[in-house]
Amino acid sequence: MAKAATKKEASVEEKLDGLYDLQLIDSEIDRIRTIRGELPLEVQDLEDELEGLDTRIAKLEEEVAAFEKDISDRKNSSKEAELAIAKYKEQQNNVRNNREFESISKEIEYQELEIKLNEKRSKESKAKIAHKKEILDEAKERREVRATDLTAKKSELDEIIAETQAQEEKLLKKSASALKKMDPRLSKAYTRLRENAKNGL
């Protein structure tokens, strides 16, 4: 009966050997993951940064388009004011009294002020467009640099993964199989310790 019990339950030496083998397998998996290092996080950060830059570029292009539309609207408004001035000058020639003349003169003066205001606002918009385009060019340039960095990092990561993927999968299967062979209590304790340790033991 004592022999049957020892066959069912592994000896302490066998348990320790099993734990040691499992630890070697898991340490090799950790080494492979260490080779990968921070590369996956760097790739993710670069992808996020590119997405942010794309959003910023789109927003800047919308702002430039809005300023250009504003300039166009002001040009149209100035043309309308010039037409109104011409119409008022025509009316000024056919006035009957002084009050009508003064009223038309005020309208002409108002339209001339509108033209000057439109010119001033157009110049301001052009300055803002120049500034936004400068920022836009910087953002596009930075995006190109980051896209190049991302391509390099991705290819480096793909290369490392290609080199280690098969070996890592093989080791993971080996680790899972070694864990199943162990006593359930012992395997739970090992897993818990491994998860709680910073370096995986």
Coordinates of C-alpha atoms in Angstrom, one line a residue:
M1 CA 0.0 0.0 0.0
A2 CA 2.8 2.4 0.7
K3 CA 4.2 1.7 -2.7
A4 CA 0.9 2.6 -4.4
A5 CA 0.8 5.9 -2.5
T6 CA 4.3 6.9 -3.6
K7 CA 3.5 6.1 -7.2
K8 CA 0.4 8.3 -7.1
E9 CA 2.1 11.2 -5.3
A10 CA 5.4 12.4 -6.7
S11 CA 8.3 12.5 -4.3
V12 CA 9.7 15.9 -3.1
E13 CA 12.7 15.4 -5.4
E14 CA 10.5 14.9 -8.4
K15 CA 8.4 18.0 -7.5
L16 CA 11.5 20.1 -7.1
D17 CA 12.9 18.8 -10.4
G18 CA 9.6 19.6 -12.1
L19 CA 9.6 23.1 -10.6
Y20 CA 13.2 23.6 -11.7
D21 CA 12.5 22.5 -15.3
L22 CA 9.4 24.7 -15.4
Q23 CA 11.5 27.6 -14.1
L24 CA 14.1 27.1 -16.8
I25 CA 11.4 27.1 -19.5
D26 CA 9.8 30.2 -18.2
S27 CA 13.1 31.9 -17.8
E28 CA 13.9 31.2 -21.4
I29 CA 10.5 32.7 -22.4
D30 CA 11.3 35.8 -20.3
R31 CA 14.7 36.1 -22.0
I32 CA 13.0 36.0 -25.4
R33 CA 10.5 38.7 -24.3
T34 CA 13.3 40.8 -22.9
I35 CA 15.0 40.7 -26.4
R36 CA 11.8 42.3 -27.7
G37 CA 12.1 44.8 -24.9
E38 CA 10.2 48.1 -25.1
L39 CA 9.9 47.9 -28.9
P40 CA 6.1 47.0 -28.9
L41 CA 5.4 50.0 -26.6
E42 CA 7.6 52.3 -28.8
V43 CA 5.7 51.2 -31.9
Q44 CA 2.4 51.8 -30.2
D45 CA 3.5 55.3 -29.0
L46 CA 4.7 56.2 -32.5
E47 CA 1.3 55.0 -34.0
D48 CA -0.5 57.1 -31.4
E49 CA 1.7 60.1 -32.1
L50 CA 1.1 59.8 -35.9
E51 CA -2.6 59.6 -35.3
G52 CA -2.4 62.8 -33.2
L53 CA -0.3 64.5 -35.9
D54 CA -2.8 63.5 -38.6
T55 CA -5.6 65.1 -36.5
R56 CA -3.6 68.3 -36.0
I57 CA -2.7 68.5 -39.7
A58 CA -6.4 68.1 -40.6
K59 CA -7.4 70.8 -38.1
L60 CA -4.8 73.2 -39.4
E61 CA -5.8 72.7 -43.0
E62 CA -9.5 73.4 -42.0
E63 CA -8.4 76.6 -40.3
V64 CA -6.4 77.7 -43.4
A65 CA -9.4 77.0 -45.6
A66 CA -11.6 79.0 -43.3
F67 CA -9.2 82.0 -43.5
E68 CA -9.1 81.7 -47.3
K69 CA -12.9 81.7 -47.4
D70 CA -13.0 84.7 -45.2
I71 CA -10.6 86.6 -47.5
S72 CA -12.7 85.6 -50.5
D73 CA -15.9 86.8 -48.7
R74 CA -14.2 90.1 -47.9
K75 CA -13.1 90.6 -51.5
N76 CA -16.7 90.0 -52.6
S77 CA -18.0 92.4 -50.0
S78 CA -15.5 95.1 -51.2
K79 CA -16.7 94.7 -54.8
E80 CA -20.3 95.1 -53.6
A81 CA -19.3 98.2 -51.7
E82 CA -17.6 99.6 -54.8
L83 CA -20.7 99.0 -56.8
A84 CA -22.7 100.7 -54.1
I85 CA -20.4 103.7 -54.1
A86 CA -20.7 104.0 -57.9
K87 CA -24.5 103.9 -57.5
Y88 CA -24.5 106.5 -54.7
K89 CA -22.3 108.8 -56.8
E90 CA -24.8 108.5 -59.6
Q91 CA -27.6 109.4 -57.2
Q92 CA -25.6 112.3 -55.8
N93 CA -25.8 113.9 -59.2
N94 CA -29.6 113.8 -59.2
V95 CA -30.3 115.1 -55.6
R96 CA -32.9 117.7 -55.0
N97 CA -31.9 119.1 -51.6
N98 CA -29.0 119.4 -49.2
R99 CA -30.2 116.7 -46.8
E100 CA -30.4 114.1 -49.5
F101 CA -26.9 115.0 -50.6
E102 CA -25.5 114.7 -47.1
S103 CA -27.3 111.3 -46.6
I104 CA -25.8 109.9 -49.8
S105 CA -22.4 111.3 -48.9
K106 CA -22.6 109.5 -45.5
E107 CA -23.5 106.2 -47.3
I108 CA -20.5 106.7 -49.7
E109 CA -18.2 107.3 -46.7
Y110 CA -19.6 104.2 -44.9
Q111 CA -19.0 102.0 -48.0
E112 CA -15.4 103.4 -48.2
L113 CA -14.9 102.5 -44.6
E114 CA -16.2 99.0 -45.3
I115 CA -13.7 98.6 -48.1
K116 CA -10.8 99.7 -45.8
L117 CA -12.0 97.4 -43.0
N118 CA -12.2 94.5 -45.5
E119 CA -8.7 95.2 -46.7
K120 CA -7.4 95.3 -43.1
R121 CA -9.2 92.1 -42.1
S122 CA -7.9 90.4 -45.3
K123 CA -4.3 91.4 -44.4
E124 CA -4.8 90.0 -40.9
S125 CA -6.2 86.8 -42.4
K126 CA -3.3 86.5 -44.8
A127 CA -0.9 86.9 -41.9
K128 CA -2.7 84.2 -39.9
I129 CA -2.7 81.9 -43.0
A130 CA 1.1 82.4 -43.3
H131 CA 1.5 81.5 -39.6
K132 CA -0.8 78.5 -39.8
K133 CA 1.0 77.2 -43.0
E134 CA 4.3 77.5 -41.2
I135 CA 2.9 75.4 -38.3
L136 CA 1.3 73.0 -40.8
D137 CA 4.6 72.5 -42.6
E138 CA 6.4 71.8 -39.3
A139 CA 3.7 69.3 -38.4
K140 CA 3.9 67.6 -41.8
E141 CA 7.7 67.4 -41.6
R142 CA 7.5 65.9 -38.1
R143 CA 4.9 63.4 -39.3
E144 CA 7.2 62.3 -42.1
V145 CA 10.1 61.8 -39.6
R146 CA 7.8 59.9 -37.2
A147 CA 6.4 57.8 -40.1
T148 CA 10.0 56.8 -41.0
D149 CA 10.8 56.0 -37.4
L150 CA 7.7 53.9 -37.1
T151 CA 8.5 51.9 -40.3
A152 CA 12.0 51.3 -38.9
K153 CA 10.8 50.2 -35.5
K154 CA 8.0 48.0 -37.0
S155 CA 10.5 46.2 -39.3
E156 CA 12.9 45.7 -36.4
L157 CA 10.1 44.4 -34.2
D158 CA 8.8 42.1 -37.0
E159 CA 12.4 40.8 -37.5
I160 CA 12.7 40.0 -33.8
I161 CA 9.3 38.4 -33.7
A162 CA 10.1 36.3 -36.8
E163 CA 13.3 35.1 -35.2
T164 CA 11.7 34.2 -31.8
Q165 CA 8.1 33.5 -32.5
A166 CA 8.4 29.7 -33.2
Q167 CA 10.8 29.2 -30.3
E168 CA 8.5 31.2 -27.9
E169 CA 5.4 29.2 -29.0
K170 CA 7.2 25.9 -28.5
L171 CA 8.4 27.0 -25.0
L172 CA 4.9 28.2 -24.0
K173 CA 3.4 24.8 -25.0
K174 CA 6.2 23.1 -23.1
S175 CA 5.6 25.3 -20.0
A176 CA 1.8 24.6 -20.1
S177 CA 2.4 20.9 -20.4
A178 CA 4.9 21.0 -17.5
L179 CA 2.4 23.0 -15.4
K180 CA -0.3 20.3 -16.0
K181 CA 2.0 17.5 -14.9
M182 CA 2.6 19.2 -11.6
D183 CA 0.5 19.0 -8.5
P184 CA -2.4 21.5 -8.8
R185 CA -1.6 23.2 -5.5
L186 CA 2.0 23.5 -6.4
S187 CA 1.2 24.8 -9.9
K188 CA -1.2 27.5 -8.5
A189 CA 1.4 28.6 -6.0
Y190 CA 4.1 28.8 -8.8
T191 CA 1.8 30.7 -11.1
R192 CA 0.8 33.1 -8.3
L193 CA 4.4 33.8 -7.3
R194 CA 5.5 34.2 -10.9
E195 CA 2.7 36.8 -11.6
N196 CA 3.5 38.7 -8.5
A197 CA 7.2 38.9 -9.0
K198 CA 8.4 41.9 -11.1
N199 CA 10.9 39.9 -13.1
G200 CA 8.9 36.7 -13.2
L201 CA 11.3 35.0 -10.7

